[in-house]
XYZ file of C-alpha atoms in Angstrom:
206
model
C 15.573 18.289 3.463
C 12.638 15.901 2.941
C 12.450 12.808 5.536
C 12.798 9.293 4.131
C 9.240 8.164 4.856
C 7.778 8.120 1.609
C 6.454 4.649 0.511
C 6.865 3.250 -2.943
C 4.812 0.318 -4.280
C 7.872 -1.938 -3.484
C 7.226 -0.875 0.156
C 10.515 1.058 0.108
C 11.032 4.136 1.906
C 12.515 6.992 -0.105
C 13.117 10.878 0.585
C 11.104 12.973 -1.920
C 9.543 16.397 -1.553
C 6.058 14.959 -2.566
C 3.810 14.462 0.402
C 1.220 12.178 -0.907
C -2.495 11.795 0.101
C -2.571 9.189 2.771
C -0.689 8.709 6.036
C 0.212 5.667 8.029
C 2.948 3.713 9.947
C 4.557 0.142 10.477
C 5.676 1.255 14.145
C 8.948 3.048 15.175
C 11.448 2.872 12.163
C 14.108 5.157 13.565
C 17.458 5.094 15.682
C 18.430 7.285 18.330
C 19.364 9.804 15.785
C 16.064 9.729 13.944
C 17.337 7.753 10.839
C 15.371 4.914 9.382
C 17.019 1.903 10.994
C 14.742 -0.916 9.826
C 11.656 -1.610 7.357
C 9.048 -2.359 10.131
C 8.616 -2.702 13.696
C 5.433 -4.148 13.779
C 3.459 -6.537 11.537
C 0.411 -3.983 11.667
C 0.847 -1.791 8.752
C -1.810 0.782 8.497
C -3.236 3.552 6.079
C -4.382 6.680 7.712
C -5.919 10.050 6.422
C -3.675 12.982 6.756
C -5.914 15.096 9.032
C -7.837 13.207 11.991
C -9.290 15.291 14.950
C -6.574 17.858 14.655
C -3.913 15.563 16.176
C -0.118 16.261 15.258
C 2.578 13.604 15.440
C 6.386 14.293 15.199
C 7.702 12.618 12.078
C 10.956 10.636 12.948
C 11.034 10.771 16.739
C 12.704 7.987 18.505
C 10.385 5.707 20.422
C 7.254 7.067 18.700
C 5.733 5.446 15.500
C 7.455 6.716 12.419
C 4.957 8.713 10.172
C 4.808 7.376 6.448
C 3.199 8.914 3.195
C 1.540 7.236 0.442
C 0.727 8.518 -3.208
C -2.841 6.780 -2.905
C -4.545 3.745 -1.555
C -3.266 1.442 -4.263
C -0.014 2.339 -3.842
C -0.425 1.718 0.129
C -2.027 -1.667 -0.831
C 0.880 -2.808 -3.079
C 3.273 -2.106 -0.218
C 1.058 -4.448 2.157
C -0.981 -1.932 4.255
C -4.561 -1.746 5.247
C -6.982 0.922 6.348
C -6.502 2.236 10.026
C -9.744 0.867 12.044
C -9.785 4.343 14.041
C -9.334 7.180 11.571
C -10.583 5.268 8.565
C -13.234 3.189 10.367
C -15.875 2.865 7.355
C -12.770 2.248 5.152
C -11.434 -0.387 7.364
C -14.875 -1.933 7.771
C -15.418 -2.174 3.868
C -11.751 -3.589 3.671
C -12.503 -6.133 6.170
C -15.691 -7.520 4.578
C -14.498 -7.460 1.006
C -11.119 -9.038 2.122
C -12.979 -11.785 3.740
C -15.435 -12.509 0.932
C -12.472 -12.849 -1.546
C -10.361 -14.770 0.998
C -12.624 -17.194 2.902
C -9.624 -19.722 3.352
C -8.016 -16.945 5.705
C -10.671 -14.897 7.142
C -12.234 -17.296 9.331
C -15.312 -14.898 9.999
C -17.341 -12.497 7.966
C -15.591 -9.643 9.399
C -12.384 -11.116 10.516
C -10.417 -9.267 13.364
C -7.598 -6.845 12.292
C -4.796 -9.238 13.653
C -5.910 -11.983 11.338
C -5.613 -9.798 8.242
C -2.257 -8.412 9.382
C -0.836 -11.917 10.130
C -1.871 -12.806 6.468
C -0.611 -9.779 4.973
C 2.642 -9.801 6.750
C 3.000 -13.585 5.617
C 2.600 -12.429 2.227
C 5.033 -9.462 2.385
C 7.623 -11.612 3.682
C 6.940 -14.723 1.391
C 8.057 -15.353 -2.310
C 7.109 -13.059 -4.923
C 4.223 -13.718 -7.177
C 4.611 -13.678 -10.901
C 2.607 -13.971 -14.052
C 2.887 -14.193 -17.642
C 0.164 -12.043 -18.823
C -1.576 -9.171 -17.434
C -5.163 -10.065 -18.702
C -7.602 -10.305 -15.965
C -5.631 -8.269 -13.607
C -8.080 -5.955 -11.668
C -7.656 -2.006 -11.392
C -5.427 -1.006 -8.508
C -3.126 -3.712 -8.872
C 0.760 -2.899 -9.148
C 3.204 -4.944 -11.508
C 6.970 -4.427 -12.169
C 9.295 -6.077 -14.491
C 12.617 -4.767 -12.605
C 13.380 -3.233 -9.059
C 12.851 0.121 -10.052
C 9.675 0.875 -11.966
C 6.163 0.091 -10.721
C 3.160 0.214 -12.908
C -0.579 0.587 -11.859
C -2.952 -1.365 -13.863
C -5.995 0.799 -14.380
C -8.811 0.110 -17.085
C -6.390 -1.961 -19.198
C -3.580 0.460 -19.181
C -0.271 0.446 -17.361
C 0.586 3.710 -15.598
C 3.905 4.224 -14.375
C 4.407 5.289 -10.633
C 6.193 8.570 -9.685
C 6.050 10.221 -6.347
C 4.175 12.922 -7.874
C 1.331 10.795 -9.743
C 1.278 8.526 -12.754
C 2.630 8.530 -16.291
C 0.791 7.017 -18.922
C 2.655 4.124 -20.529
C -0.407 2.664 -22.748
C 2.084 1.245 -25.528
C 4.303 -0.413 -22.831
C 5.415 -3.859 -23.939
C 6.359 -5.726 -20.824
C 8.939 -8.693 -20.308
C 7.376 -11.549 -18.774
C 7.154 -12.947 -16.265
C 5.913 -9.816 -14.359
C 6.042 -9.548 -10.533
C 2.767 -8.729 -8.835
C 3.573 -6.454 -6.196
C 0.146 -6.148 -4.749
C -0.228 -8.977 -1.872
C -2.270 -11.992 -3.577
C -5.137 -11.568 -0.843
C -5.457 -7.895 -1.832
C -5.561 -8.757 -5.421
C -8.350 -11.017 -4.936
C -10.088 -8.689 -2.949
C -9.501 -6.005 -5.797
C -10.888 -8.590 -8.348
C -13.843 -9.368 -6.255
C -14.775 -5.425 -6.687
C -13.342 -3.593 -3.764
C -13.441 0.142 -4.687
C -9.498 1.094 -4.594
C -8.928 4.695 -4.447
C -6.051 6.110 -6.693
C -4.295 9.516 -7.381
C -6.484 11.755 -9.761
C -3.364 11.720 -12.535
C -4.697 7.869 -12.983
C -8.315 8.624 -13.730
C -9.589 9.442 -17.051
C -9.871 12.977 -18.021
Protein backbone atom coordinates (compact mmCIF):
# COMPACT_ATOMS: atom_id res chain seq x y z
CA UNK A 1 0.00 0.00 0.00
CA UNK A 2 1.65 3.28 -1.11
CA UNK A 3 1.89 6.16 1.36
CA UNK A 4 0.00 9.40 0.81
CA UNK A 5 3.18 11.37 0.26
CA UNK A 6 3.42 12.06 -3.47
CA UNK A 7 3.03 15.77 -4.29
CA UNK A 8 0.98 16.97 -7.27
CA UNK A 9 1.46 20.32 -9.05
CA UNK A 10 -1.54 21.55 -7.04
CA UNK A 11 0.48 20.93 -3.87
CA UNK A 12 -1.85 18.10 -2.83
CA UNK A 13 -0.64 14.81 -1.35
CA UNK A 14 -1.78 11.60 -3.04
CA UNK A 15 -1.06 7.90 -2.69
CA UNK A 16 0.44 6.34 -5.82
CA UNK A 17 3.00 3.59 -6.51
CA UNK A 18 5.26 5.88 -8.57
CA UNK A 19 8.14 7.19 -6.49
CA UNK A 20 9.30 10.28 -8.34
CA UNK A 21 12.78 11.71 -8.93
CA UNK A 22 13.07 14.15 -6.01
CA UNK A 23 12.39 14.11 -2.28
CA UNK A 24 11.48 16.81 0.26
CA UNK A 25 9.36 17.85 3.19
CA UNK A 26 7.14 20.46 4.86
CA UNK A 27 7.71 19.30 8.43
CA UNK A 28 5.72 16.59 10.24
CA UNK A 29 2.35 16.10 8.54
CA UNK A 30 1.09 12.96 10.27
CA UNK A 31 -0.92 12.24 13.41
CA UNK A 32 -0.11 9.65 16.08
CA UNK A 33 -1.32 6.86 13.79
CA UNK A 34 0.98 7.96 10.97
CA UNK A 35 -1.87 9.30 8.81
CA UNK A 36 -1.72 12.64 6.99
CA UNK A 37 -3.36 15.19 9.28
CA UNK A 38 -2.26 18.54 7.83
CA UNK A 39 -0.95 19.93 4.51
CA UNK A 40 2.11 21.51 6.17
CA UNK A 41 3.71 22.16 9.55
CA UNK A 42 6.40 24.69 8.57
CA UNK A 43 6.65 27.42 5.96
CA UNK A 44 10.02 25.97 4.88
CA UNK A 45 9.01 23.67 1.99
CA UNK A 46 12.14 22.10 0.51
CA UNK A 47 13.25 19.84 -2.35
CA UNK A 48 15.91 17.24 -1.68
CA UNK A 49 17.75 14.57 -3.65
CA UNK A 50 16.70 10.95 -3.24
CA UNK A 51 20.05 9.83 -1.85
CA UNK A 52 22.35 11.92 0.35
CA UNK A 53 25.25 10.52 2.36
CA UNK A 54 23.46 7.22 2.75
CA UNK A 55 20.89 8.67 5.12
CA UNK A 56 17.63 6.81 5.74
CA UNK A 57 14.50 8.42 7.10
CA UNK A 58 11.17 6.84 8.16
CA UNK A 59 8.46 8.01 5.78
CA UNK A 60 5.42 8.54 8.02
CA UNK A 61 6.68 8.49 11.60
CA UNK A 62 4.92 10.74 14.14
CA UNK A 63 7.12 13.52 15.45
CA UNK A 64 9.53 13.34 12.48
CA UNK A 65 9.35 15.26 9.23
CA UNK A 66 7.20 13.52 6.62
CA UNK A 67 9.13 12.49 3.52
CA UNK A 68 7.51 13.66 0.27
CA UNK A 69 8.19 12.77 -3.36
CA UNK A 70 7.99 14.83 -6.57
CA UNK A 71 7.94 13.81 -10.21
CA UNK A 72 10.52 16.52 -10.97
CA UNK A 73 11.71 20.00 -10.04
CA UNK A 74 9.01 21.73 -12.09
CA UNK A 75 6.34 19.86 -10.14
CA UNK A 76 7.96 20.77 -6.82
CA UNK A 77 8.14 24.43 -7.86
CA UNK A 78 4.45 24.45 -8.81
CA UNK A 79 3.63 23.12 -5.35
CA UNK A 80 5.67 25.95 -3.80
CA UNK A 81 8.87 24.17 -2.75
CA UNK A 82 12.48 25.34 -3.23
CA UNK A 83 15.86 23.47 -3.21
CA UNK A 84 17.37 22.29 0.07
CA UNK A 85 20.37 24.28 1.27
CA UNK A 86 22.16 21.13 2.47
CA UNK A 87 21.75 18.25 0.03
CA UNK A 88 21.25 20.56 -2.99
CA UNK A 89 23.69 23.30 -2.02
CA UNK A 90 24.69 24.31 -5.55
CA UNK A 91 21.11 24.18 -6.76
CA UNK A 92 19.98 26.20 -3.74
CA UNK A 93 22.57 28.92 -4.38
CA UNK A 94 21.60 29.08 -8.05
CA UNK A 95 17.94 29.32 -7.06
CA UNK A 96 18.67 32.11 -4.57
CA UNK A 97 20.66 34.22 -7.01
CA UNK A 98 18.22 33.77 -9.91
CA UNK A 99 15.19 34.29 -7.67
CA UNK A 100 16.71 37.49 -6.27
CA UNK A 101 17.50 38.82 -9.75
CA UNK A 102 13.95 38.19 -10.92
CA UNK A 103 12.32 39.49 -7.71
CA UNK A 104 14.35 42.49 -6.48
CA UNK A 105 11.36 43.91 -4.60
CA UNK A 106 11.31 40.79 -2.38
CA UNK A 107 14.94 39.68 -2.25
CA UNK A 108 16.62 42.52 -0.28
CA UNK A 109 20.06 41.11 -1.23
CA UNK A 110 21.74 39.52 -4.25
CA UNK A 111 21.66 36.20 -2.37
CA UNK A 112 18.73 36.39 0.04
CA UNK A 113 18.54 34.23 3.14
CA UNK A 114 16.35 31.16 2.91
CA UNK A 115 13.74 32.50 5.41
CA UNK A 116 13.17 35.51 3.16
CA UNK A 117 12.37 33.28 0.21
CA UNK A 118 10.31 30.92 2.37
CA UNK A 119 8.19 33.81 3.64
CA UNK A 120 7.44 35.06 0.13
CA UNK A 121 6.65 31.59 -1.20
CA UNK A 122 4.35 30.87 1.75
CA UNK A 123 2.49 34.12 1.14
CA UNK A 124 2.09 33.16 -2.52
CA UNK A 125 0.94 29.63 -1.67
CA UNK A 126 -1.68 30.92 0.76
CA UNK A 127 -2.75 33.93 -1.30
CA UNK A 128 -5.28 34.35 -4.06
CA UNK A 129 -4.76 32.29 -7.20
CA UNK A 130 -3.23 33.91 -10.29
CA UNK A 131 -5.04 33.71 -13.63
CA UNK A 132 -4.15 34.51 -17.23
CA UNK A 133 -6.13 34.85 -20.45
CA UNK A 134 -3.32 33.48 -22.62
CA UNK A 135 -0.46 31.02 -22.47
CA UNK A 136 1.74 33.24 -24.60
CA UNK A 137 4.92 34.26 -22.87
CA UNK A 138 4.79 31.57 -20.20
CA UNK A 139 8.30 30.15 -19.70
CA UNK A 140 9.25 26.48 -19.67
CA UNK A 141 8.53 24.78 -16.38
CA UNK A 142 5.36 26.67 -15.47
CA UNK A 143 2.22 24.71 -14.63
CA UNK A 144 -1.30 25.81 -15.58
CA UNK A 145 -4.76 24.37 -14.90
CA UNK A 146 -8.32 25.01 -16.04
CA UNK A 147 -9.90 22.80 -13.35
CA UNK A 148 -8.97 21.20 -10.03
CA UNK A 149 -7.80 17.85 -11.41
CA UNK A 150 -5.61 18.30 -14.51
CA UNK A 151 -2.32 20.21 -14.46
CA UNK A 152 -0.32 21.03 -17.59
CA UNK A 153 3.39 21.75 -17.89
CA UNK A 154 4.34 24.40 -20.43
CA UNK A 155 7.40 23.20 -22.31
CA UNK A 156 8.69 24.65 -25.61
CA UNK A 157 5.25 26.01 -26.43
CA UNK A 158 3.51 22.69 -25.78
CA UNK A 159 1.12 21.74 -23.01
CA UNK A 160 2.00 18.43 -21.34
CA UNK A 161 -0.51 16.86 -18.96
CA UNK A 162 0.98 15.80 -15.63
CA UNK A 163 0.54 12.26 -14.36
CA UNK A 164 2.29 10.55 -11.41
CA UNK A 165 4.43 8.58 -13.87
CA UNK A 166 5.35 11.35 -16.31
CA UNK A 167 3.77 13.58 -18.94
CA UNK A 168 1.26 13.05 -21.72
CA UNK A 169 1.44 15.28 -24.79
CA UNK A 170 -1.50 17.62 -25.27
CA UNK A 171 -0.25 19.65 -28.25
CA UNK A 172 -3.75 20.24 -29.61
CA UNK A 173 -5.16 21.15 -26.22
CA UNK A 174 -7.61 24.05 -26.39
CA UNK A 175 -7.69 25.69 -23.01
CA UNK A 176 -10.66 27.40 -21.49
CA UNK A 177 -9.68 30.82 -20.17
CA UNK A 178 -8.88 32.26 -17.75
CA UNK A 179 -6.22 29.72 -16.79
CA UNK A 180 -4.96 29.31 -13.26
CA UNK A 181 -1.18 29.58 -12.92
CA UNK A 182 -0.16 26.98 -10.36
CA UNK A 183 3.52 27.95 -10.10
CA UNK A 184 4.06 30.78 -7.57
CA UNK A 185 4.46 34.19 -9.21
CA UNK A 186 7.99 34.80 -7.93
CA UNK A 187 9.12 31.45 -9.37
CA UNK A 188 7.39 32.19 -12.68
CA UNK A 189 9.44 35.38 -12.92
CA UNK A 190 12.59 33.41 -12.07
CA UNK A 191 11.85 30.84 -14.79
CA UNK A 192 11.19 33.62 -17.28
CA UNK A 193 14.61 35.03 -16.37
CA UNK A 194 16.28 31.79 -17.42
CA UNK A 195 16.52 29.49 -14.42
CA UNK A 196 17.29 26.01 -15.87
CA UNK A 197 14.44 24.07 -14.28
CA UNK A 198 14.70 20.28 -14.52
CA UNK A 199 11.79 18.24 -15.84
CA UNK A 200 11.00 14.55 -16.13
CA UNK A 201 12.50 12.90 -19.23
CA UNK A 202 9.02 12.38 -20.75
CA UNK A 203 8.74 16.18 -21.12
CA UNK A 204 11.91 16.43 -23.20
CA UNK A 205 12.18 16.14 -27.01
CA UNK A 206 13.01 12.63 -28.21
